[in-house]
Short mmCIF file of C-alpha atoms in Angstrom, two decimals:
data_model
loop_
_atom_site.label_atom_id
_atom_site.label_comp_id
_atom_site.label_asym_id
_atom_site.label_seq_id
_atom_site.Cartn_x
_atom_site.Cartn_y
_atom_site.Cartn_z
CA UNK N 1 2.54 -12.74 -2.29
CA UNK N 2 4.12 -13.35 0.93
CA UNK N 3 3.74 -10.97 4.23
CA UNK N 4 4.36 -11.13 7.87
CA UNK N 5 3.07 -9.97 10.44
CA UNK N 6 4.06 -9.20 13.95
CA UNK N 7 0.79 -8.25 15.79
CA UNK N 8 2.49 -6.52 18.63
CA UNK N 9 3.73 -3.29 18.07
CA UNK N 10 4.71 -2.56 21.40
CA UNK N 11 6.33 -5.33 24.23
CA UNK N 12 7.76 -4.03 28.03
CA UNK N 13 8.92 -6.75 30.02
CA UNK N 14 11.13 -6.38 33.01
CA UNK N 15 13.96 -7.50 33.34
CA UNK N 16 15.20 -10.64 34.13
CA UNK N 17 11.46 -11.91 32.76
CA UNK N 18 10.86 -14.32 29.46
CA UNK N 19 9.87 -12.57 26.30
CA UNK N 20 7.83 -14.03 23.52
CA UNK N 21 7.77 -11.49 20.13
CA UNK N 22 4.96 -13.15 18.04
CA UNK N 23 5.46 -13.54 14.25
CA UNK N 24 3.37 -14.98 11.80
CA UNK N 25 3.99 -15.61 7.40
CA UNK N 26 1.73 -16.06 5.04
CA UNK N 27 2.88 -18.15 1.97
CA UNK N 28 2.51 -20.93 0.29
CA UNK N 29 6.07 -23.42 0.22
CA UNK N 30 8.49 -23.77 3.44
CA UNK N 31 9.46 -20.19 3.59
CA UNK N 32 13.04 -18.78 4.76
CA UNK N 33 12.50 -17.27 8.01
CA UNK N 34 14.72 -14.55 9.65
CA UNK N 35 14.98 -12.52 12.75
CA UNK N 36 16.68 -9.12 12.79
CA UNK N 37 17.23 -6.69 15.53
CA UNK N 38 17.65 -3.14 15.42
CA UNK N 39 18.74 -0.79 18.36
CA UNK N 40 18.51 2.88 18.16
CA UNK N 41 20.37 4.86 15.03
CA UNK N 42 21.66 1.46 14.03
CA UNK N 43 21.62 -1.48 11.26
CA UNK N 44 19.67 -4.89 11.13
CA UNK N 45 21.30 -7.35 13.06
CA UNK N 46 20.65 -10.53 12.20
CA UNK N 47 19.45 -12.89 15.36
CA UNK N 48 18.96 -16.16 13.61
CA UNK N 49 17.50 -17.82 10.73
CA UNK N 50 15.42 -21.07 9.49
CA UNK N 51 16.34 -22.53 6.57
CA UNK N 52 15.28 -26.36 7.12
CA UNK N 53 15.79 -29.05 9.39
CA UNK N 54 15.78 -28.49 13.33
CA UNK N 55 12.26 -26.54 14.22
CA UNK N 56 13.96 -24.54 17.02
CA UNK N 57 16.98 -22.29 16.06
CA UNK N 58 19.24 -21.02 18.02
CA UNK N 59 20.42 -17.70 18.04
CA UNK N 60 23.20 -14.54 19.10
CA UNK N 61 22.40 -13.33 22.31
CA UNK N 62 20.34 -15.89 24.07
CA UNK N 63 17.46 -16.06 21.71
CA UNK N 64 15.64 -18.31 20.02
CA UNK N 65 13.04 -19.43 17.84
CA UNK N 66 10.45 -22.33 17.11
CA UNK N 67 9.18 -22.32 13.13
CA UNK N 68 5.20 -23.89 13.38
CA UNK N 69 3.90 -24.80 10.24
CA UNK N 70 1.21 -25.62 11.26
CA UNK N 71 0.27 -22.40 13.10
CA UNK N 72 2.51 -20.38 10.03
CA UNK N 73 4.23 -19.19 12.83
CA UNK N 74 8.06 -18.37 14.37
CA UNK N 75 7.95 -16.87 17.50
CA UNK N 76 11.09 -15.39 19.53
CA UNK N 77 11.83 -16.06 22.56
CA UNK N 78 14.12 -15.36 24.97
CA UNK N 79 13.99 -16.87 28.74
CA UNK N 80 15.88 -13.65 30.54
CA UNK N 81 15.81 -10.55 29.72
CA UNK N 82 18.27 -8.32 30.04
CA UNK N 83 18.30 -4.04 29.50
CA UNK N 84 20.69 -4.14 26.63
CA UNK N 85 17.86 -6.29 24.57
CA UNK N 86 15.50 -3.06 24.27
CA UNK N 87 15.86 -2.59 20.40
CA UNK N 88 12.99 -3.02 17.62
CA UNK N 89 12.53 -6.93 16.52
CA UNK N 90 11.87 -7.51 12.73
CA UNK N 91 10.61 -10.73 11.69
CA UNK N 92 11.04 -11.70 8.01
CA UNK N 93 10.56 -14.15 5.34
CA UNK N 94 12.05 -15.22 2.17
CA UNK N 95 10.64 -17.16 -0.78
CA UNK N 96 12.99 -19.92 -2.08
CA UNK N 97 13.04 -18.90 -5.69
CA UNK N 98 12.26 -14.99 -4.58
CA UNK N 99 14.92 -12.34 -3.87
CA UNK N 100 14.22 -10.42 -1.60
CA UNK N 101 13.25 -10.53 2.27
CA UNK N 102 9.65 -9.47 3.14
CA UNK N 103 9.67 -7.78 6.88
CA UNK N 104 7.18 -7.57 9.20
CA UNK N 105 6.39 -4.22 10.78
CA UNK N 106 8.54 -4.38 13.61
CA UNK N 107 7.76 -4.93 17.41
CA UNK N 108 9.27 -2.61 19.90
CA UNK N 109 10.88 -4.07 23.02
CA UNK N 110 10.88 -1.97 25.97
CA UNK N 111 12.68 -3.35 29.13
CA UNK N 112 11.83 -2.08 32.45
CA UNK N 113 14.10 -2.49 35.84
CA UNK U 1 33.98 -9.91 11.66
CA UNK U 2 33.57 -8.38 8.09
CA UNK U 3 30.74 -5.51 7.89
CA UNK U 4 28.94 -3.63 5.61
CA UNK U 5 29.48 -0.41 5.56
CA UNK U 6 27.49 2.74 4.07
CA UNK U 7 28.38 6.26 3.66
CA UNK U 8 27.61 8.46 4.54
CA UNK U 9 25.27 8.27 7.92
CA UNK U 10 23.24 11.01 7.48
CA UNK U 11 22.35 13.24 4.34
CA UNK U 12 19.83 16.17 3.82
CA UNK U 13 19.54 17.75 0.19
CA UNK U 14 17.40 19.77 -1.49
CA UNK U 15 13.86 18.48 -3.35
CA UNK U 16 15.06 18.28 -7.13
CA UNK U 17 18.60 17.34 -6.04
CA UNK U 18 20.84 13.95 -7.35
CA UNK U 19 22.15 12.16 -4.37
CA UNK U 20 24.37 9.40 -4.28
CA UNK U 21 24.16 7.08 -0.96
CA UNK U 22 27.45 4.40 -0.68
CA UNK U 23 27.49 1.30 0.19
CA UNK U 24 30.96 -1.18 0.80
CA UNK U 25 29.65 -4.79 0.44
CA UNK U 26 31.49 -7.84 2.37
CA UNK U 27 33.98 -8.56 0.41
CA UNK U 28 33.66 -11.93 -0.84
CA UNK U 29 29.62 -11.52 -1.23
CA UNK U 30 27.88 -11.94 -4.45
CA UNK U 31 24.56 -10.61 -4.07
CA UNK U 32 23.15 -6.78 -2.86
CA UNK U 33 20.32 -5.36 -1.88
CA UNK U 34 19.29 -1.34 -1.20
CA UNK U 35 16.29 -1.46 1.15
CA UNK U 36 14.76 1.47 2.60
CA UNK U 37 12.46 2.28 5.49
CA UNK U 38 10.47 5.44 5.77
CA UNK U 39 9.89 6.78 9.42
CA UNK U 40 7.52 4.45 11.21
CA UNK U 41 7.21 2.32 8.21
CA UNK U 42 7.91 -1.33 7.58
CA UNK U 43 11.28 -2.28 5.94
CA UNK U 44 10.85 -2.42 1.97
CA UNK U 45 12.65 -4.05 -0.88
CA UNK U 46 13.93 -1.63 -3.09
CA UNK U 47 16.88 -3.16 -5.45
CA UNK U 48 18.58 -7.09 -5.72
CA UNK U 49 22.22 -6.89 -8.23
CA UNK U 50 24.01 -10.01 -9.04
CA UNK U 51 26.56 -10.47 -11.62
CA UNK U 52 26.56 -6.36 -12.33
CA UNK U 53 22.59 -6.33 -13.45
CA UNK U 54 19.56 -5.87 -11.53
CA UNK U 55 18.04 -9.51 -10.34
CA UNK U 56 14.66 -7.58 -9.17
CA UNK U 57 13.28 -4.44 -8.32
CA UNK U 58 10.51 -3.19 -6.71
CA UNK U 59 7.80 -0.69 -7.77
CA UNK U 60 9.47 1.76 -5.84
CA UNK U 61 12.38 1.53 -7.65
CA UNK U 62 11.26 3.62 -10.57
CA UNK U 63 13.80 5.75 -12.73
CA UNK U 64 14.76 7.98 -10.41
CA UNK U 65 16.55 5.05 -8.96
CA UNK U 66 19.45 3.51 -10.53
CA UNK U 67 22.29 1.19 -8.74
CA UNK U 68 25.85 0.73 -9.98
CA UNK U 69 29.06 -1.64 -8.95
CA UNK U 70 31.51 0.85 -9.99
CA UNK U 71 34.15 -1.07 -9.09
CA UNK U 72 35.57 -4.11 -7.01
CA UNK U 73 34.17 -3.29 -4.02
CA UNK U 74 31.27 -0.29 -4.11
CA UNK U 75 27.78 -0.32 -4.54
CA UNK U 76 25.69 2.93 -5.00
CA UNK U 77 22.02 3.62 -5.28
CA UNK U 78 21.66 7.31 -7.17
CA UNK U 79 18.83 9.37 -6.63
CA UNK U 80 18.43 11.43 -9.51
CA UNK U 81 15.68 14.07 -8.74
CA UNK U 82 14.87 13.58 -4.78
CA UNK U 83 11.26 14.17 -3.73
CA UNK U 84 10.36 15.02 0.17
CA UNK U 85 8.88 11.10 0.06
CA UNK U 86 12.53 9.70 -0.27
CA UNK U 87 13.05 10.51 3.09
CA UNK U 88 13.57 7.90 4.86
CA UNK U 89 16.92 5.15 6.18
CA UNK U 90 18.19 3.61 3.37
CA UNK U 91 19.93 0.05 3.77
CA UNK U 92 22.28 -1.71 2.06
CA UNK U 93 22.90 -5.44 2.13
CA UNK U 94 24.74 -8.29 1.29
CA UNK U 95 25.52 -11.81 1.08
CA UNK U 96 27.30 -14.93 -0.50
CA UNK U 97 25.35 -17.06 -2.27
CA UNK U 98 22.22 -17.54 -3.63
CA UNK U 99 18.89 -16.77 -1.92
CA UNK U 100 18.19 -19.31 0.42
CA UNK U 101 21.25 -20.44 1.28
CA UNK U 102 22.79 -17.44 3.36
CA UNK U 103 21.40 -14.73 5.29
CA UNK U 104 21.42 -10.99 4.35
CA UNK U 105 23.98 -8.84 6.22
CA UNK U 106 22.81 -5.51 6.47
CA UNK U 107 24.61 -2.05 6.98
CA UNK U 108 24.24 0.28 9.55
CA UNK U 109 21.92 2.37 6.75
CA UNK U 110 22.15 6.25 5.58
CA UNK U 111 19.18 8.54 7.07
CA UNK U 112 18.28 10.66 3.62
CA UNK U 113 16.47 14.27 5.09
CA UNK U 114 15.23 15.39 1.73
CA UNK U 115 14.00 19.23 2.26
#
Protein backbone atom coordinates (compact mmCIF):
# COMPACT_ATOMS: atom_id res chain seq x y z
CA UNK A 1 0.00 0.00 0.00
CA UNK A 2 1.07 3.44 -0.52
CA UNK A 3 2.21 6.02 2.44
CA UNK A 4 3.99 9.24 2.79
CA UNK A 5 5.88 10.57 4.86
CA UNK A 6 6.91 14.01 5.87
CA UNK A 7 9.82 13.54 8.38
CA UNK A 8 9.56 16.97 9.84
CA UNK A 9 6.97 17.59 12.13
CA UNK A 10 7.94 20.86 13.07
CA UNK A 11 9.69 23.83 10.53
CA UNK A 12 10.37 27.81 11.90
CA UNK A 13 11.92 29.83 9.41
CA UNK A 14 12.00 33.56 9.47
CA UNK A 15 10.74 35.45 7.42
CA UNK A 16 11.71 36.54 4.27
CA UNK A 17 14.03 33.06 4.33
CA UNK A 18 13.56 29.88 1.74
CA UNK A 19 11.62 26.95 3.06
CA UNK A 20 12.03 23.39 1.99
CA UNK A 21 8.98 20.92 3.61
CA UNK A 22 10.41 17.40 2.81
CA UNK A 23 8.02 14.70 1.48
CA UNK A 24 8.64 11.36 0.52
CA UNK A 25 5.92 8.23 -1.18
CA UNK A 26 6.28 4.96 -1.17
CA UNK A 27 4.61 3.05 -4.12
CA UNK A 28 5.09 1.25 -6.80
CA UNK A 29 3.69 3.15 -10.46
CA UNK A 30 4.08 7.13 -11.06
CA UNK A 31 1.94 8.16 -8.22
CA UNK A 32 -0.44 11.41 -8.13
CA UNK A 33 1.17 13.77 -5.91
CA UNK A 34 -0.57 16.67 -4.01
CA UNK A 35 0.19 19.45 -1.67
CA UNK A 36 -2.44 20.84 0.71
CA UNK A 37 -2.26 23.55 3.23
CA UNK A 38 -4.17 24.04 6.21
CA UNK A 39 -4.22 27.24 8.49
CA UNK A 40 -5.77 27.28 11.82
CA UNK A 41 -9.74 26.14 12.23
CA UNK A 42 -9.73 25.83 8.46
CA UNK A 43 -10.04 23.36 5.29
CA UNK A 44 -7.30 21.75 2.98
CA UNK A 45 -6.21 24.03 0.52
CA UNK A 46 -4.89 22.67 -2.25
CA UNK A 47 -1.19 24.20 -3.23
CA UNK A 48 -0.46 22.22 -6.33
CA UNK A 49 -0.42 18.91 -7.82
CA UNK A 50 1.69 16.36 -10.16
CA UNK A 51 -0.01 14.50 -12.42
CA UNK A 52 2.71 13.93 -15.33
CA UNK A 53 4.85 15.78 -17.47
CA UNK A 54 6.92 18.92 -16.17
CA UNK A 55 9.00 17.64 -12.85
CA UNK A 56 8.60 21.07 -11.17
CA UNK A 57 5.00 22.37 -10.54
CA UNK A 58 4.05 25.41 -9.89
CA UNK A 59 1.80 26.45 -7.39
CA UNK A 60 -0.86 29.28 -5.44
CA UNK A 61 1.05 31.42 -3.39
CA UNK A 62 4.59 31.30 -4.51
CA UNK A 63 5.26 27.67 -4.00
CA UNK A 64 6.50 25.03 -5.64
CA UNK A 65 7.49 21.62 -6.05
CA UNK A 66 10.10 19.19 -7.78
CA UNK A 67 8.63 15.29 -8.07
CA UNK A 68 12.18 12.90 -7.86
CA UNK A 69 11.64 9.56 -8.80
CA UNK A 70 14.43 8.64 -8.26
CA UNK A 71 14.75 9.80 -4.63
CA UNK A 72 10.54 8.95 -4.33
CA UNK A 73 10.49 12.31 -3.38
CA UNK A 74 8.41 15.94 -3.84
CA UNK A 75 9.66 18.47 -1.82
CA UNK A 76 8.06 22.12 -1.32
CA UNK A 77 9.62 24.90 -1.60
CA UNK A 78 9.15 28.25 -1.39
CA UNK A 79 12.11 31.00 -1.92
CA UNK A 80 10.46 33.86 0.58
CA UNK A 81 8.68 33.47 3.21
CA UNK A 82 6.22 35.43 4.31
CA UNK A 83 4.02 35.41 8.02
CA UNK A 84 0.74 34.61 6.40
CA UNK A 85 2.42 31.07 5.17
CA UNK A 86 2.44 29.68 8.94
CA UNK A 87 -0.27 26.91 8.43
CA UNK A 88 0.26 22.93 8.62
CA UNK A 89 1.63 21.43 5.08
CA UNK A 90 0.12 17.99 4.04
CA UNK A 91 1.77 16.11 1.45
CA UNK A 92 -0.25 13.39 -0.34
CA UNK A 93 -0.42 10.77 -2.88
CA UNK A 94 -2.83 9.10 -5.08
CA UNK A 95 -2.74 5.73 -6.86
CA UNK A 96 -3.91 5.90 -10.52
CA UNK A 97 -6.50 3.19 -10.36
CA UNK A 98 -7.01 3.95 -6.33
CA UNK A 99 -9.58 6.37 -4.86
CA UNK A 100 -8.60 7.91 -2.40
CA UNK A 101 -5.63 10.34 -1.33
CA UNK A 102 -3.12 8.91 1.22
CA UNK A 103 -1.68 12.02 3.48
CA UNK A 104 1.28 12.34 5.13
CA UNK A 105 1.29 13.40 8.77
CA UNK A 106 1.55 16.92 8.34
CA UNK A 107 4.55 19.39 8.94
CA UNK A 108 3.96 22.48 10.92
CA UNK A 109 5.32 25.78 9.61
CA UNK A 110 6.13 28.29 12.09
CA UNK A 111 7.35 31.75 10.78
CA UNK A 112 9.32 33.95 12.93
CA UNK A 113 9.92 37.96 12.36
CA UNK B 1 -14.60 30.47 -7.07
CA UNK B 2 -17.07 27.55 -6.27
CA UNK B 3 -16.50 25.93 -2.62
CA UNK B 4 -17.42 23.21 -0.68
CA UNK B 5 -19.22 23.80 1.98
CA UNK B 6 -20.10 21.70 5.28
CA UNK B 7 -22.48 22.24 8.00
CA UNK B 8 -22.40 22.67 10.46
CA UNK B 9 -18.74 23.87 11.90
CA UNK B 10 -18.79 22.54 15.07
CA UNK B 11 -20.99 19.73 16.78
CA UNK B 12 -20.84 18.05 20.29
CA UNK B 13 -23.45 15.17 21.08
CA UNK B 14 -23.85 12.73 23.40
CA UNK B 15 -21.96 8.98 23.27
CA UNK B 16 -24.90 6.73 21.84
CA UNK B 17 -26.28 9.66 19.83
CA UNK B 18 -27.11 9.69 15.63
CA UNK B 19 -25.48 12.67 14.12
CA UNK B 20 -25.75 13.84 10.79
CA UNK B 21 -22.65 16.11 9.47
CA UNK B 22 -23.57 18.10 5.82
CA UNK B 23 -21.74 18.52 3.20
CA UNK B 24 -22.68 20.89 -0.26
CA UNK B 25 -20.43 19.47 -3.05
CA UNK B 26 -19.23 21.83 -6.12
CA UNK B 27 -21.77 21.76 -8.15
CA UNK B 28 -20.81 20.26 -11.29
CA UNK B 29 -18.45 17.53 -9.41
CA UNK B 30 -18.96 13.89 -9.74
CA UNK B 31 -17.04 12.28 -7.16
CA UNK B 32 -17.04 12.72 -2.94
CA UNK B 33 -15.15 11.89 -0.35
CA UNK B 34 -15.79 12.16 3.80
CA UNK B 35 -12.31 12.16 5.36
CA UNK B 36 -11.69 12.62 8.88
CA UNK B 37 -8.78 13.57 11.10
CA UNK B 38 -8.63 12.86 14.78
CA UNK B 39 -6.68 15.49 16.95
CA UNK B 40 -3.00 15.24 16.17
CA UNK B 41 -3.61 12.50 13.77
CA UNK B 42 -2.87 12.09 10.10
CA UNK B 43 -5.72 12.78 7.58
CA UNK B 44 -7.69 9.38 6.82
CA UNK B 45 -9.89 8.10 4.07
CA UNK B 46 -13.10 7.36 5.28
CA UNK B 47 -15.83 7.18 2.26
CA UNK B 48 -15.45 7.65 -1.99
CA UNK B 49 -19.50 7.92 -3.75
CA UNK B 50 -19.84 8.09 -7.43
CA UNK B 51 -22.90 7.59 -9.37
CA UNK B 52 -25.10 7.41 -5.84
CA UNK B 53 -23.05 4.10 -4.46
CA UNK B 54 -20.05 3.79 -2.46
CA UNK B 55 -16.73 3.47 -4.88
CA UNK B 56 -14.57 2.49 -1.58
CA UNK B 57 -14.50 2.60 1.96
CA UNK B 58 -12.20 2.29 4.50
CA UNK B 59 -12.05 0.03 7.60
CA UNK B 60 -13.13 2.79 9.52
CA UNK B 61 -16.08 3.13 7.80
CA UNK B 62 -17.94 0.35 9.52
CA UNK B 63 -21.87 0.41 9.98
CA UNK B 64 -22.14 3.02 12.08
CA UNK B 65 -21.24 4.98 9.04
CA UNK B 66 -23.47 5.38 6.19
CA UNK B 67 -23.36 8.31 3.35
CA UNK B 68 -26.32 9.48 1.28
CA UNK B 69 -26.89 12.03 -1.90
CA UNK B 70 -30.25 12.94 -0.86
CA UNK B 71 -30.70 15.09 -3.44
CA UNK B 72 -29.13 17.32 -6.30
CA UNK B 73 -26.78 18.88 -4.40
CA UNK B 74 -26.15 17.31 -0.59
CA UNK B 75 -24.00 14.84 0.68
CA UNK B 76 -24.25 13.49 4.32
CA UNK B 77 -22.21 11.09 6.33
CA UNK B 78 -24.67 9.72 9.40
CA UNK B 79 -23.32 8.60 12.48
CA UNK B 80 -25.62 6.29 13.89
CA UNK B 81 -24.44 5.46 17.50
CA UNK B 82 -21.35 8.03 18.19
CA UNK B 83 -18.52 6.68 20.35
CA UNK B 84 -15.99 9.28 22.27
CA UNK B 85 -13.34 7.93 19.32
CA UNK B 86 -15.43 9.77 16.55
CA UNK B 87 -14.16 12.80 17.76
CA UNK B 88 -12.36 14.27 15.57
CA UNK B 89 -12.68 17.11 12.05
CA UNK B 90 -14.52 15.54 9.60
CA UNK B 91 -13.93 16.59 5.81
CA UNK B 92 -15.77 16.52 2.95
CA UNK B 93 -14.53 16.61 -0.62
CA UNK B 94 -15.05 16.82 -4.07
CA UNK B 95 -14.17 16.80 -7.57
CA UNK B 96 -14.95 16.36 -11.39
CA UNK B 97 -13.73 13.59 -12.89
CA UNK B 98 -12.18 10.55 -12.36
CA UNK B 99 -9.23 9.93 -10.00
CA UNK B 100 -6.27 11.10 -11.53
CA UNK B 101 -7.37 13.55 -13.57
CA UNK B 102 -8.52 16.40 -11.08
CA UNK B 103 -7.62 17.31 -7.70
CA UNK B 104 -9.80 16.94 -4.55
CA UNK B 105 -11.40 20.16 -3.26
CA UNK B 106 -11.91 19.95 0.24
CA UNK B 107 -14.35 21.78 2.72
CA UNK B 108 -13.59 23.78 5.48
CA UNK B 109 -14.56 20.36 7.70
CA UNK B 110 -17.09 19.93 10.85
CA UNK B 111 -15.17 19.50 14.38
CA UNK B 112 -17.50 16.43 15.93
CA UNK B 113 -16.97 16.81 20.18
CA UNK B 114 -18.57 13.52 20.99
CA UNK B 115 -19.10 13.54 25.02
Amino acid sequence: AQSVTQPDIHITVSEGASLELRCNYSYGATPYLFWYVQSPGQGLQLLLKYFSGDTLVQGIKGFEAEFKRSQSSFNLRKPSVHWSDAAEYFCAVESVDGNKLVFGAGTILRVKS
Amino acid sequence: EPEVTQTPSHQVTQMGQEVILRCVPISNHLYFYWYRQILGQKVEFLVSFYNNEISEKSEIFDDQFSVERPDGSNFTLKIRSTKLEDSAMYFCASRTWAPGYSPLHFGNGTRLTVT
